[in-house]
Short mmCIF file of C-alpha atoms in Angstrom, two decimals:
data_model
loop_
_atom_site.label_atom_id
_atom_site.label_comp_id
_atom_site.label_asym_id
_atom_site.label_seq_id
_atom_site.Cartn_x
_atom_site.Cartn_y
_atom_site.Cartn_z
CA MET A 1 116.16 -12.34 -11.22
CA ARG A 2 117.37 -10.46 -14.30
CA PRO A 3 115.13 -11.32 -17.26
CA PRO A 4 116.85 -12.73 -20.36
CA ILE A 5 118.07 -9.97 -22.67
CA PHE A 6 118.86 -11.10 -26.17
CA ALA A 7 121.74 -9.49 -28.02
CA GLY A 8 119.62 -7.98 -30.81
CA ALA A 9 117.63 -5.76 -28.45
CA SER A 10 120.81 -4.64 -26.71
CA GLN A 11 122.37 -3.69 -30.05
CA ALA A 12 119.30 -1.79 -31.22
CA TRP A 13 118.81 -0.03 -27.87
CA ALA A 14 122.45 1.08 -27.92
CA ALA A 15 122.00 2.41 -31.48
CA LEU A 16 119.13 4.52 -30.16
CA GLY A 17 121.46 6.10 -27.60
CA ALA A 18 119.36 4.90 -24.68
CA ASP A 19 120.11 3.92 -21.09
CA SER A 20 121.16 0.25 -21.14
CA SER A 21 119.89 -0.32 -17.59
CA LEU A 22 116.32 -0.01 -18.87
CA LEU A 23 116.72 -3.31 -20.71
CA ASP A 24 116.09 -4.97 -17.35
CA ARG A 25 112.45 -3.93 -17.79
CA VAL A 26 112.04 -6.30 -20.78
CA SER A 27 111.06 -9.97 -20.62
CA TYR A 28 110.20 -12.42 -23.35
CA GLY A 29 107.96 -15.42 -23.77
CA GLY A 30 105.79 -17.55 -25.99
CA PRO A 31 106.43 -19.92 -28.89
CA SER A 32 109.02 -18.53 -31.29
CA GLY A 33 108.63 -20.64 -34.42
CA GLY A 34 106.48 -18.25 -36.43
CA LEU A 35 109.19 -16.91 -38.75
CA PRO A 36 111.34 -19.91 -39.74
CA ALA A 37 114.40 -19.01 -41.81
CA ARG A 38 118.10 -19.72 -42.13
CA LEU A 39 118.85 -16.18 -41.00
CA PRO A 40 117.83 -15.02 -37.48
CA VAL A 41 114.60 -13.35 -38.59
CA MET A 42 112.80 -14.09 -35.34
CA GLU A 43 115.57 -12.36 -33.40
CA LEU A 44 115.30 -9.30 -35.65
CA ALA A 45 111.54 -9.21 -35.14
CA ARG A 46 111.76 -9.73 -31.39
CA ALA A 47 114.49 -7.13 -30.96
CA THR A 48 112.82 -4.38 -32.98
CA VAL A 49 109.48 -4.79 -31.21
CA ALA A 50 111.25 -4.93 -27.82
CA VAL A 51 113.07 -1.62 -28.28
CA CYS A 52 109.98 0.06 -29.69
CA SER A 53 107.94 -1.11 -26.69
CA LEU A 54 110.67 -0.01 -24.29
CA ALA A 55 110.94 3.41 -25.95
CA ALA A 56 107.17 3.81 -25.51
CA ALA A 57 107.43 2.78 -21.86
CA GLU A 58 110.30 5.24 -21.32
CA LEU A 59 108.31 8.11 -22.84
CA ILE A 60 105.19 7.47 -20.75
CA SER A 61 107.43 7.41 -17.68
CA VAL A 62 108.88 10.78 -18.64
CA ARG A 63 105.40 12.22 -19.09
CA THR A 64 103.89 10.84 -15.88
CA GLY A 65 106.88 10.87 -13.55
CA ARG A 66 106.20 7.24 -12.66
CA PRO A 67 108.72 4.36 -13.02
CA VAL A 68 109.27 2.90 -16.48
CA PRO A 69 106.59 0.21 -16.98
CA ARG A 70 107.65 -3.34 -17.62
CA VAL A 71 107.64 -4.63 -21.19
CA ARG A 72 106.62 -8.13 -22.17
CA VAL A 73 107.46 -9.32 -25.68
CA GLU A 74 105.36 -12.26 -26.83
CA ASP A 75 107.06 -14.00 -29.74
CA GLU A 76 103.78 -15.31 -31.16
CA SER A 77 102.34 -11.80 -31.23
CA VAL A 78 105.52 -10.48 -32.85
CA ALA A 79 105.49 -13.13 -35.59
CA THR A 80 101.80 -12.51 -36.28
CA ALA A 81 102.42 -8.77 -36.61
CA PHE A 82 105.32 -9.33 -39.02
CA LEU A 83 102.90 -11.33 -41.17
CA SER A 84 100.10 -8.78 -40.79
CA ASP A 85 100.00 -7.84 -44.48
CA ARG A 86 99.37 -11.49 -45.34
CA LEU A 87 96.84 -12.15 -42.59
CA VAL A 88 94.53 -9.15 -43.07
CA ARG A 89 91.04 -9.97 -44.36
CA VAL A 90 87.95 -7.96 -45.32
CA ASP A 91 84.73 -9.95 -45.09
CA GLY A 92 86.90 -13.06 -45.20
CA GLN A 93 88.66 -12.08 -48.42
CA ALA A 94 92.47 -12.07 -48.65
CA TRP A 95 94.55 -10.05 -51.08
CA SER A 96 97.72 -10.83 -52.99
CA THR A 97 100.65 -8.80 -51.68
CA PHE A 98 102.56 -9.11 -54.97
CA ALA A 99 101.37 -8.44 -58.51
CA PRO A 100 102.07 -11.05 -61.25
CA LEU A 101 105.08 -9.10 -62.59
CA SER A 102 106.62 -8.71 -59.10
CA ARG A 103 108.71 -11.87 -59.02
CA PHE A 104 111.97 -13.59 -59.88
CA TRP A 105 112.95 -14.02 -63.53
CA ARG A 106 115.77 -16.00 -65.05
CA ALA A 107 118.19 -13.79 -66.98
CA ALA A 108 120.92 -14.92 -69.36
CA ASP A 109 123.47 -15.21 -66.54
CA GLY A 110 121.47 -15.37 -63.31
CA TRP A 111 118.33 -14.06 -61.67
CA VAL A 112 116.47 -10.74 -61.53
CA ARG A 113 113.67 -9.66 -59.25
CA THR A 114 111.22 -7.00 -60.40
CA HIS A 115 108.67 -4.94 -58.49
CA ALA A 116 105.55 -3.87 -60.39
CA ASN A 117 102.79 -3.63 -57.79
CA TYR A 118 101.99 -0.03 -58.71
CA PRO A 119 100.64 0.69 -62.22
CA HIS A 120 103.32 3.31 -62.96
CA HIS A 121 106.10 0.89 -61.99
CA ARG A 122 104.55 -1.83 -64.16
CA ALA A 123 104.34 0.53 -67.13
CA ARG A 124 107.97 1.63 -66.76
CA LEU A 125 109.15 -1.97 -66.46
CA LEU A 126 107.39 -2.99 -69.67
CA THR A 127 108.63 0.11 -71.52
CA ALA A 128 112.21 -0.60 -70.47
CA LEU A 129 111.94 -4.19 -71.65
CA GLY A 130 110.40 -3.15 -74.97
CA VAL A 131 107.22 -5.16 -74.57
CA PRO A 132 103.66 -3.83 -74.95
CA GLY A 133 101.54 -2.76 -72.00
CA ASP A 134 99.31 -5.83 -72.25
CA ALA A 135 102.24 -8.23 -72.47
CA SER A 136 101.93 -11.67 -70.92
CA GLU A 137 104.29 -13.02 -68.27
CA GLU A 138 105.77 -15.23 -70.98
CA ALA A 139 106.64 -12.19 -73.09
CA VAL A 140 108.32 -10.51 -70.12
CA ALA A 141 110.21 -13.71 -69.35
CA GLY A 142 111.47 -13.82 -72.93
CA ALA A 143 112.60 -10.20 -72.86
CA ILE A 144 114.57 -10.77 -69.66
CA ALA A 145 116.01 -14.16 -70.64
CA GLY A 146 117.98 -12.64 -73.50
CA ARG A 147 119.81 -10.10 -71.33
CA THR A 148 122.22 -10.24 -68.44
CA ALA A 149 120.83 -9.60 -64.98
CA LEU A 150 122.82 -6.38 -64.61
CA GLU A 151 121.68 -5.17 -68.04
CA VAL A 152 118.05 -5.63 -66.97
CA GLU A 153 118.70 -3.85 -63.67
CA GLU A 154 120.32 -0.83 -65.28
CA THR A 155 117.85 -0.59 -68.17
CA VAL A 156 114.79 -0.77 -65.94
CA TYR A 157 116.13 1.67 -63.35
CA ALA A 158 117.06 4.13 -66.10
CA ALA A 159 113.39 4.06 -67.15
CA GLY A 160 112.19 4.74 -63.59
CA GLY A 161 111.18 1.14 -62.92
CA LEU A 162 112.40 -1.38 -60.38
CA ALA A 163 114.50 -4.45 -61.10
CA VAL A 164 117.48 -5.79 -59.17
CA ALA A 165 120.01 -8.44 -60.17
CA ALA A 166 120.44 -11.17 -57.58
CA ARG A 167 123.83 -10.97 -55.88
CA SER A 168 125.62 -13.16 -53.40
CA PRO A 169 126.46 -11.68 -50.00
CA GLU A 170 130.10 -11.55 -51.13
CA GLU A 171 129.25 -9.70 -54.34
CA TRP A 172 127.19 -7.15 -52.44
CA ALA A 173 129.93 -6.70 -49.83
CA LYS A 174 132.45 -5.86 -52.58
CA SER A 175 130.18 -3.42 -54.39
CA GLU A 176 130.55 0.31 -53.78
CA GLN A 177 127.11 0.56 -52.20
CA GLY A 178 127.69 -2.53 -50.09
CA VAL A 179 130.98 -1.19 -48.74
CA LEU A 180 129.29 2.06 -47.73
CA VAL A 181 126.37 0.27 -46.06
CA ALA A 182 128.79 -1.86 -44.03
CA GLY A 183 130.36 1.31 -42.66
CA GLN A 184 127.03 2.67 -41.37
CA PRO A 185 125.44 2.08 -37.97
CA LEU A 186 122.07 0.37 -37.71
CA LEU A 187 120.44 3.82 -37.51
CA THR A 188 121.46 7.40 -36.83
CA THR A 189 120.02 9.98 -34.49
CA ALA A 190 121.09 13.60 -34.32
CA ARG A 191 120.24 16.98 -32.84
CA VAL A 192 120.24 19.15 -35.96
CA ALA A 193 119.34 22.50 -34.39
CA ASP A 194 118.63 24.10 -31.04
CA ALA A 195 115.08 24.50 -29.81
CA PRO A 196 113.46 24.86 -26.40
CA ASN A 197 112.48 21.79 -24.43
CA ARG A 198 109.08 20.43 -25.40
CA VAL A 199 107.75 19.54 -21.97
CA LEU A 200 105.09 16.92 -22.48
CA GLY A 201 102.49 16.88 -19.74
CA ASP A 202 100.91 13.94 -17.98
CA ALA A 203 98.90 11.75 -20.35
CA ALA A 204 97.38 8.31 -20.63
CA LEU A 205 99.42 7.44 -23.73
CA PRO A 206 103.03 8.26 -24.71
CA CYS A 207 102.13 10.20 -27.87
CA ALA A 208 98.90 11.82 -26.70
CA GLY A 209 98.56 15.36 -28.02
CA LEU A 210 101.24 14.92 -30.69
CA ARG A 211 100.54 15.45 -34.39
CA VAL A 212 102.38 13.35 -36.97
CA LEU A 213 102.57 14.07 -40.71
CA ASP A 214 102.94 10.71 -42.43
CA LEU A 215 104.58 11.03 -45.85
CA THR A 216 105.32 7.34 -46.34
CA ARG A 217 104.21 4.45 -48.53
CA VAL A 218 104.40 0.67 -48.33
CA LEU A 219 105.57 -0.76 -45.90
CA ALA A 220 108.15 0.25 -43.29
CA GLY A 221 107.04 3.86 -42.90
CA PRO A 222 103.34 3.03 -42.51
CA VAL A 223 104.23 0.37 -39.91
CA ALA A 224 106.08 3.05 -37.93
CA THR A 225 103.27 5.59 -38.13
CA ARG A 226 100.51 3.09 -37.29
CA THR A 227 102.58 2.33 -34.16
CA LEU A 228 102.69 6.02 -33.25
CA ALA A 229 98.91 6.12 -33.78
CA LEU A 230 98.52 3.15 -31.42
CA LEU A 231 100.43 5.14 -28.81
CA GLY A 232 98.09 8.11 -29.03
CA ALA A 233 99.42 10.32 -31.83
CA ASP A 234 97.13 12.10 -34.27
CA VAL A 235 98.56 10.67 -37.50
CA LEU A 236 97.58 12.15 -40.86
CA ARG A 237 98.88 10.34 -43.90
CA ILE A 238 99.32 12.46 -47.01
CA ASP A 239 99.70 11.06 -50.52
CA ALA A 240 99.88 12.68 -53.93
CA PRO A 241 96.53 12.28 -55.73
CA GLN A 242 98.27 11.25 -58.95
CA LEU A 243 100.00 8.24 -57.34
CA ALA A 244 97.91 5.09 -57.03
CA GLU A 245 97.73 3.35 -53.68
CA SER A 246 96.40 -0.03 -52.66
CA GLN A 247 93.35 0.03 -50.40
CA GLU A 248 94.23 -3.52 -49.44
CA ALA A 249 97.64 -2.43 -48.17
CA HIS A 250 96.02 0.47 -46.32
CA ASN A 251 93.66 -1.99 -44.63
CA ASP A 252 96.74 -3.33 -42.85
CA THR A 253 98.90 -0.26 -42.29
CA GLY A 254 96.22 2.43 -41.91
CA MET A 255 95.18 1.35 -38.41
CA GLY A 256 94.58 4.31 -36.12
CA LYS A 257 95.31 6.93 -38.80
CA ARG A 258 93.48 9.25 -41.14
CA SER A 259 94.43 9.55 -44.80
CA THR A 260 94.16 12.37 -47.32
CA THR A 261 95.62 13.46 -50.66
CA LEU A 262 97.34 16.75 -51.43
CA ASP A 263 99.20 17.87 -54.53
CA LEU A 264 102.21 19.75 -53.16
CA GLY A 265 102.94 21.06 -56.65
CA ASP A 266 99.61 22.88 -56.66
CA ALA A 267 99.33 26.25 -54.90
CA THR A 268 96.19 25.29 -52.99
CA GLY A 269 97.51 21.90 -51.94
CA ARG A 270 100.80 23.43 -50.86
CA ARG A 271 99.04 26.06 -48.78
CA VAL A 272 96.99 23.42 -46.96
CA PHE A 273 100.12 21.35 -46.37
CA GLU A 274 102.02 24.32 -44.96
CA GLY A 275 99.19 24.93 -42.51
CA LEU A 276 99.38 21.31 -41.35
CA LEU A 277 103.15 21.51 -41.03
CA ASP A 278 102.86 24.62 -38.87
CA GLU A 279 101.07 22.54 -36.23
CA ALA A 280 102.96 19.23 -36.61
CA HIS A 281 105.31 17.80 -33.99
CA VAL A 282 106.69 14.92 -36.08
CA VAL A 283 107.27 14.50 -39.83
CA VAL A 284 107.99 11.01 -41.16
CA THR A 285 109.12 10.60 -44.79
CA GLY A 286 109.68 7.41 -46.74
CA TYR A 287 110.25 8.59 -50.31
CA ARG A 288 113.61 8.12 -51.99
CA PRO A 289 116.23 10.66 -50.86
CA GLY A 290 115.84 14.05 -52.52
CA ALA A 291 112.32 13.41 -53.85
CA LEU A 292 110.70 15.85 -51.41
CA ASP A 293 113.52 18.42 -51.20
CA ARG A 294 111.86 20.78 -53.69
CA PHE A 295 108.97 21.18 -51.25
CA GLY A 296 111.23 22.48 -48.49
CA LEU A 297 111.28 19.19 -46.60
CA THR A 298 115.03 18.85 -46.02
CA PRO A 299 115.96 18.59 -42.33
CA GLU A 300 117.66 21.98 -42.50
CA ALA A 301 114.61 23.70 -44.00
CA LEU A 302 112.26 22.00 -41.57
CA ALA A 303 114.43 22.93 -38.59
CA GLY A 304 114.34 26.57 -39.65
CA ARG A 305 110.64 26.54 -40.33
CA ARG A 306 109.49 24.52 -37.33
CA PRO A 307 112.09 24.49 -34.51
CA GLY A 308 111.63 21.54 -32.19
CA LEU A 309 110.29 19.22 -34.87
CA VAL A 310 111.16 15.52 -34.85
CA ILE A 311 112.12 14.48 -38.40
CA ALA A 312 112.27 10.78 -39.27
CA GLN A 313 113.57 9.71 -42.68
CA LEU A 314 113.50 6.25 -44.20
CA SER A 315 115.09 5.04 -47.44
CA ALA A 316 115.71 1.71 -49.12
CA TRP A 317 119.39 1.94 -50.05
CA GLY A 318 120.69 4.72 -47.76
CA ARG A 319 121.24 8.41 -48.38
CA TYR A 320 124.76 7.89 -49.73
CA GLY A 321 126.60 6.12 -52.53
CA PRO A 322 125.69 5.44 -56.16
CA TRP A 323 122.32 3.86 -55.23
CA HIS A 324 121.09 6.64 -52.94
CA GLU A 325 118.50 7.98 -55.38
CA ARG A 326 117.15 4.59 -56.40
CA ARG A 327 113.68 3.46 -55.51
CA GLY A 328 113.51 0.26 -53.54
CA PHE A 329 111.37 -2.18 -51.61
CA ASP A 330 112.06 -4.94 -49.08
CA SER A 331 111.96 -7.71 -51.69
CA LEU A 332 114.54 -5.93 -53.86
CA VAL A 333 116.86 -5.21 -50.94
CA GLN A 334 116.78 -8.90 -50.07
CA VAL A 335 117.90 -9.73 -53.61
CA ALA A 336 120.67 -7.13 -53.83
CA THR A 337 122.23 -7.86 -50.44
CA GLY A 338 122.46 -11.63 -50.86
CA ILE A 339 119.62 -12.54 -48.51
CA ALA A 340 117.72 -14.19 -51.39
CA GLU A 341 120.72 -16.42 -52.06
CA LEU A 342 121.09 -17.34 -48.40
CA GLU A 343 117.39 -18.27 -48.27
CA ASP A 344 117.37 -19.99 -51.67
CA SER A 345 115.23 -22.91 -52.75
CA PRO A 346 116.30 -25.68 -55.15
CA ASP A 347 114.77 -23.90 -58.13
CA SER A 348 115.37 -20.18 -57.52
CA PRO A 349 116.53 -17.58 -55.03
CA GLY A 350 114.40 -17.45 -51.92
CA ALA A 351 112.88 -14.88 -49.60
CA LEU A 352 112.44 -14.26 -45.91
CA PRO A 353 109.24 -15.66 -44.35
CA ALA A 354 107.89 -12.12 -44.00
CA GLN A 355 108.81 -8.69 -45.28
CA ALA A 356 110.97 -8.54 -42.19
CA LEU A 357 113.25 -5.72 -43.34
CA ASP A 358 110.18 -3.51 -43.76
CA HIS A 359 108.50 -4.47 -40.52
CA GLY A 360 111.70 -4.44 -38.47
CA THR A 361 112.79 -1.09 -39.86
CA GLY A 362 109.31 0.26 -39.19
CA TYR A 363 109.48 -0.60 -35.50
CA LEU A 364 113.00 0.81 -35.28
CA LEU A 365 111.78 4.01 -36.94
CA ALA A 366 108.94 4.34 -34.42
CA ALA A 367 111.41 3.66 -31.60
CA GLY A 368 113.68 6.39 -32.95
CA VAL A 369 110.82 8.90 -32.93
CA LEU A 370 109.82 7.93 -29.39
CA ARG A 371 113.37 8.28 -28.13
CA ALA A 372 113.73 11.63 -29.90
CA LEU A 373 110.59 12.84 -28.11
CA THR A 374 112.04 11.69 -24.79
CA GLU A 375 115.33 13.49 -25.41
CA GLN A 376 113.47 16.55 -26.62
CA HIS A 377 111.47 16.61 -23.40
CA ARG A 378 114.73 16.54 -21.45
CA THR A 379 117.04 18.79 -23.45
CA GLY A 380 115.08 20.26 -26.39
CA GLY A 381 116.40 20.50 -29.94
CA THR A 382 115.18 19.68 -33.42
CA ARG A 383 115.81 15.95 -33.82
CA LEU A 384 116.59 13.80 -36.85
CA VAL A 385 116.29 10.01 -37.10
CA ARG A 386 117.44 8.12 -40.22
CA LEU A 387 117.17 4.48 -41.21
CA ALA A 388 117.63 2.41 -44.36
CA LEU A 389 116.42 -1.06 -45.28
CA THR A 390 119.95 -2.01 -46.35
CA GLN A 391 121.31 -1.14 -42.92
CA THR A 392 118.69 -3.39 -41.32
CA ALA A 393 119.63 -6.09 -43.84
CA HIS A 394 123.32 -5.77 -42.92
CA TRP A 395 122.40 -6.12 -39.24
CA LEU A 396 120.38 -9.27 -39.99
CA VAL A 397 123.10 -10.93 -42.08
CA HIS A 398 126.20 -9.97 -40.11
CA ASP A 399 125.35 -9.06 -36.52
CA LEU A 400 122.32 -10.97 -35.29
CA VAL A 401 122.42 -14.56 -34.03
CA PRO A 402 119.44 -16.76 -33.13
CA ALA A 403 118.45 -16.52 -29.50
CA PRO A 404 118.38 -19.75 -27.46
CA GLY A 405 115.18 -21.66 -27.09
CA GLU A 406 113.69 -21.24 -30.58
CA ASP A 407 110.84 -23.72 -31.15
CA ASP A 408 108.29 -24.60 -33.80
CA GLY A 409 105.04 -23.75 -32.01
CA PHE A 410 103.00 -20.91 -33.51
CA ASP A 411 99.33 -19.94 -33.35
CA ALA A 412 98.56 -16.68 -35.15
CA GLY A 413 94.89 -16.97 -34.29
CA ARG A 414 95.47 -15.87 -30.70
CA TRP A 415 96.77 -12.52 -31.94
CA LEU A 416 94.14 -11.70 -34.55
CA THR A 417 90.95 -9.77 -33.98
CA GLU A 418 88.01 -8.46 -35.98
CA THR A 419 86.31 -5.09 -36.14
CA ASP A 420 83.82 -3.27 -38.33
CA SER A 421 85.34 -0.84 -40.82
CA PRO A 422 84.18 1.25 -43.80
CA MET A 423 85.39 -1.57 -46.04
CA GLY A 424 83.53 -4.34 -44.20
CA ARG A 425 84.36 -6.75 -41.42
CA LEU A 426 88.11 -6.37 -40.95
CA ARG A 427 90.37 -9.06 -39.52
CA HIS A 428 93.79 -7.78 -38.52
CA ALA A 429 96.78 -8.55 -36.31
CA LEU A 430 96.87 -7.05 -32.85
CA PRO A 431 99.78 -4.70 -32.19
CA PRO A 432 102.90 -6.42 -30.80
CA VAL A 433 104.18 -3.20 -29.18
CA SER A 434 103.05 -3.21 -25.58
CA TYR A 435 104.02 -2.31 -22.06
CA GLU A 436 102.34 -2.72 -18.69
CA GLY A 437 99.21 -0.55 -18.71
CA GLY A 438 99.59 0.34 -22.40
CA PRO A 439 97.06 0.12 -25.26
CA VAL A 440 96.11 -3.30 -26.58
CA ASN A 441 94.52 -2.19 -29.87
CA TRP A 442 94.12 0.85 -32.10
CA ALA A 443 91.43 3.38 -31.29
CA ARG A 444 90.02 3.26 -34.82
CA PRO A 445 90.20 0.99 -37.89
CA PRO A 446 91.58 2.23 -41.20
CA GLY A 447 89.22 4.14 -43.45
CA LEU A 448 88.98 4.47 -47.18
CA TRP A 449 92.37 5.61 -48.41
CA GLY A 450 92.68 9.29 -49.24
CA THR A 451 89.16 10.30 -48.22
CA ASP A 452 89.71 12.13 -44.92
CA ALA A 453 89.77 15.92 -44.64
CA ALA A 454 93.22 17.50 -44.66
CA VAL A 455 92.91 18.75 -41.09
CA TRP A 456 94.22 17.62 -37.73
CA GLY A 457 91.95 15.36 -35.74
CA GLY A 458 90.89 18.04 -33.29
CA ALA A 459 90.14 20.61 -35.98
#
């Protein structure tokens, strides 16, 4: 009997340009009440994990010549993974995913949400608001209360910080950026240049033997690259040494990877990076559009330098329109697109039960890379995959509907495990991406951020 196929997975699989008949390989089960919301968040989570799992199953089939393995999506596992950043523990200790100044504030005519988790974003926010660096939350609240929400948004962004005025879905839909987002597909894939077929030999895992340069930060990009690491890729995350990063966040998203720092503006750092790029098969970037162009990391430059590369690019607002160069995070996209209003509470705008735009986009990004590798095996080419958090948000608000049979049961404990790590005893969520005969956990825990050698794993 044909297993139930929910509409979200069909939509996402079609966006990936894949064979719709393979959806018959997917089945679903388990309690589905782990991500309660007014919007169909569980369907987004289920669909994105399903297509990522199916793309992995398709690639291992291509490599081995055997039939595509069956995929089983367990809703409880999916919900646990979407909450992974909140469930991770080191020696029993939790961490706060949001800093005190990353929150909603009441402005003169509405609400504003700020993001100040990183020290440089906090400093720019306070400078824009004209309050001292040691200002209390009360002082920040007073500085925002006397201005309109849009005035705060524009002032803070002009200073390089992050603040977004809360909009209704209708207001976002009428804005220039909102109109452009509505005209975009969920994701785009393209063959940007010719290159010979990369024939991937038989292997135990879909991404075995592949090297991935991970130029991403919290949260969607790291979710994608930890998934590629799960599936056998040698993933090396590279950060700039001058940009702070949270070890606590890396405890969640650094599974299976190694992490180093390189200053691409320095001659030595650039030379090391170029050597890594020469041997890479996949490059994943998650910085705002244009931020890495000066380092020769445009798709066109990469295609000329490394024919046959798979290039995956992620942004918050899309690579188009008046917001294309703005920094952004899941929480801010929720506020701009009207999701916060749709999920509101009696006292303020609300939020999704997880950073679902980040996690969902991360699994879609990994699926896009896997499908690009499959197509590359078949017909060659340098491949480009692009996604944006706003496009995922539009899909959630306008295209997805709850699947039948949603219930309230949920036990995250079944999908958590513990392992020793350099930081201590690490509790983390098990990966939700799976297929028959596939890996059930990462080969290695995360390490201390930025401390690995800038070499490939086999070097």
